[in-house]
Amino acid sequence: MSTMADDDLTQEEGKKKGGMLKWIIILVVLIALGVGGYFGYTMFIAAPSEDDAATSEMTDGDQEPLENLEGTLVPLPTFLVNLADPLGRRYLKLGIEVEVRDEEASAALTAKEAKIKDALLLLLSSKTYDGLSSTKAKIELKQEIADRLNQVIGKGGVLRVYITEMVIQ
C-alpha cells in the first residue's frame, strides 16, 4: 500500500508542477504579445511626434516644410499626346496647373516653356492606358511631372502639380 500512496503523491506533485509550468508559459506569452503590440503601435500606427514630423518634412536646410508653403498656381498649356499603346490608337488630353514656390519659379516656367513642353511631351507619350488607369498611377504621374519640372526650372521651385483635365480616348 505504501507504493500506491507514493505513486499518488508523485502524480499530485507532477500535476502541481505541470500546472505551474502552464501558467508561467501563459504569462511569458502575454508579456511578449504586450511588448510586440506596443512596438507595432509606436512604429506603424501612432502619429509621429512633432519633432519627427518636422524633420521628415524639411526639404533643404532651413526651408519650411512643403505642406506649410502656399504657392502661386500657374496653368500650363493643355497637352494632347498619343499614348504608347500597342495599336497606337489611344490619346491623352491632359490639363495641369503647377503650384510654384515664388515669382522667380513662375518666371522660370514662362522663360523655359519650350523645355518644359518637350520634357512633359516625352514623359506623357511614354505612358500607356493601363499605366494611367488607376488612381495610384495618376498620383505617380503627378510626382513624375513635378520631378521633371524641378529638373528644368531648379530644385524645389514646383511644390505641387494639380491635374485639372484628363481624358483618355
Coordinates of C-alpha atoms in Angstrom, one line a residue:
M1 CA 0.0 0.0 0.0
S2 CA 2.8 2.3 0.6
T3 CA 3.9 2.1 -3.0
M4 CA 0.4 3.2 -4.2
A5 CA 0.5 6.2 -1.8
D6 CA 3.9 7.2 -3.1
D7 CA 2.7 7.0 -6.7
D8 CA -0.3 9.2 -5.8
L9 CA 1.9 11.7 -4.1
T10 CA 4.2 11.8 -7.2
Q11 CA 1.3 12.3 -9.5
E12 CA 0.0 15.1 -7.4
E13 CA 3.4 16.8 -7.4
G14 CA 3.6 16.3 -11.2
K15 CA 0.2 17.9 -11.6
K16 CA 1.2 20.9 -9.5
K17 CA 4.5 21.3 -11.4
G18 CA 2.7 20.9 -14.7
G19 CA 0.0 23.4 -13.7
M20 CA 2.6 25.9 -12.6
L21 CA 4.6 25.5 -15.8
K22 CA 1.5 26.1 -17.8
W23 CA 0.8 29.4 -16.0
I24 CA 4.5 30.5 -16.5
I25 CA 4.2 29.9 -20.2
I26 CA 1.0 31.8 -20.5
L27 CA 2.5 34.7 -18.6
V28 CA 5.6 34.8 -20.9
V29 CA 3.4 34.7 -24.0
L30 CA 1.2 37.5 -22.7
I31 CA 4.2 39.7 -21.9
A32 CA 5.7 39.0 -25.4
L33 CA 2.3 39.9 -27.0
G34 CA 2.2 43.1 -25.0
V35 CA 5.7 44.2 -25.9
G36 CA 5.1 43.3 -29.6
G37 CA 1.8 45.2 -29.6
Y38 CA 3.4 48.3 -28.1
F39 CA 6.2 48.1 -30.6
G40 CA 3.8 47.7 -33.5
Y41 CA 1.6 50.6 -32.3
T42 CA 4.5 53.0 -31.9
M43 CA 6.2 52.1 -35.2
F44 CA 3.3 51.8 -37.5
I45 CA 0.0 53.2 -36.1
A46 CA 0.8 56.1 -33.8
A47 CA 1.3 59.5 -35.4
P48 CA 5.0 60.7 -35.4
S49 CA 5.8 63.3 -32.8
E50 CA 6.1 66.9 -33.8
D51 CA 10.0 66.7 -33.8
D52 CA 9.9 63.7 -36.1
A53 CA 7.3 65.2 -38.4
A54 CA 9.2 68.5 -38.7
T55 CA 12.5 66.8 -39.6
S56 CA 11.0 64.5 -42.1
E57 CA 9.1 67.3 -43.9
M58 CA 12.1 69.5 -44.2
T59 CA 13.4 69.7 -47.8
D60 CA 16.7 71.5 -47.8
G61 CA 18.4 73.2 -44.9
D62 CA 16.3 75.7 -43.1
Q63 CA 13.4 75.8 -45.5
E64 CA 9.8 75.4 -44.3
P65 CA 8.0 72.0 -44.7
L66 CA 6.3 71.7 -48.1
E67 CA 2.9 71.3 -46.6
N68 CA 3.1 74.7 -44.9
L69 CA 4.1 76.6 -48.1
E70 CA 1.5 78.4 -50.1
G71 CA 2.5 78.9 -53.7
T72 CA 1.1 80.5 -56.8
L73 CA -0.8 78.5 -59.3
V74 CA 0.5 78.7 -62.8
P75 CA -1.6 77.0 -65.6
L76 CA 0.3 75.1 -68.3
P77 CA -1.0 74.6 -71.8
T78 CA -3.1 71.5 -72.4
F79 CA -1.2 68.5 -73.7
L80 CA -2.6 66.2 -76.3
V81 CA -0.4 63.1 -77.0
N82 CA -0.5 59.6 -78.4
L83 CA -0.1 57.0 -75.7
A84 CA 2.4 54.2 -76.1
D85 CA -0.2 51.5 -76.5
P86 CA 0.5 48.6 -78.9
L87 CA -2.1 49.7 -81.5
G88 CA -1.3 53.4 -81.1
R89 CA -5.0 54.4 -81.1
R90 CA -5.3 56.0 -77.7
Y91 CA -4.8 59.6 -76.9
L92 CA -4.3 61.5 -73.7
K93 CA -5.5 65.1 -73.2
L94 CA -4.1 66.5 -70.0
G95 CA -4.6 69.9 -68.4
I96 CA -2.4 70.7 -65.4
E97 CA -1.7 73.6 -63.1
V98 CA 1.5 73.9 -61.2
E99 CA 1.9 75.4 -57.7
V100 CA 5.3 77.2 -57.6
R101 CA 7.2 78.4 -54.6
D102 CA 7.6 82.1 -55.6
E103 CA 7.6 84.5 -58.5
E104 CA 11.1 83.5 -59.6
A105 CA 9.9 79.9 -60.2
S106 CA 6.8 81.3 -62.0
A107 CA 9.1 83.4 -64.3
A108 CA 11.3 80.3 -64.9
L109 CA 8.2 78.3 -66.1
T110 CA 7.4 81.0 -68.6
A111 CA 11.0 81.5 -69.7
K112 CA 11.7 77.8 -70.2
E113 CA 8.3 76.9 -71.7
A114 CA 9.8 75.1 -74.7
K115 CA 12.0 72.8 -72.4
I116 CA 9.0 72.1 -70.2
K117 CA 6.7 71.2 -73.1
D118 CA 9.4 68.9 -74.5
A119 CA 10.1 67.2 -71.2
L120 CA 6.4 66.7 -70.5
L121 CA 5.5 65.5 -74.0
L122 CA 8.2 62.9 -73.8
L123 CA 7.0 61.8 -70.4
L124 CA 3.3 61.6 -71.3
S125 CA 3.9 59.9 -74.7
S126 CA 5.8 57.1 -72.9
K127 CA 2.7 56.2 -70.8
T128 CA 0.1 53.5 -71.7
Y129 CA -3.6 53.4 -71.0
D130 CA -3.0 50.6 -68.4
G131 CA -0.3 52.7 -66.8
L132 CA -2.6 55.7 -66.3
S133 CA -5.9 54.0 -65.4
S134 CA -5.5 53.6 -61.6
T135 CA -5.6 56.3 -59.0
K136 CA -2.1 55.3 -57.8
A137 CA -0.8 55.7 -61.3
K138 CA -2.3 59.2 -61.6
I139 CA -0.6 60.2 -58.3
E140 CA 2.7 58.8 -59.5
L141 CA 2.2 60.8 -62.8
K142 CA 1.8 64.0 -60.8
Q143 CA 5.0 63.3 -58.9
E144 CA 6.9 62.5 -62.1
I145 CA 5.7 65.8 -63.7
A146 CA 6.8 67.7 -60.6
D147 CA 10.2 66.0 -60.7
R148 CA 10.6 66.8 -64.4
L149 CA 9.6 70.5 -63.9
N150 CA 12.0 70.8 -60.9
Q151 CA 14.8 69.4 -63.2
V152 CA 14.1 72.1 -65.7
I153 CA 13.5 75.2 -63.5
G154 CA 15.6 74.3 -60.5
K155 CA 15.2 72.1 -57.4
G156 CA 12.2 73.0 -55.2
G157 CA 10.6 75.5 -57.5
V158 CA 7.5 73.4 -58.0
L159 CA 5.6 72.5 -54.9
R160 CA 2.6 70.6 -56.3
V161 CA 1.0 69.5 -59.5
Y162 CA -2.7 69.5 -60.0
I163 CA -4.4 67.7 -62.8
T164 CA -7.3 69.9 -64.0
E165 CA -8.4 67.8 -67.0
M166 CA -7.6 64.3 -68.0
V167 CA -9.2 62.5 -71.0
I168 CA -8.0 59.2 -72.3
Q169 CA -9.7 58.1 -75.6

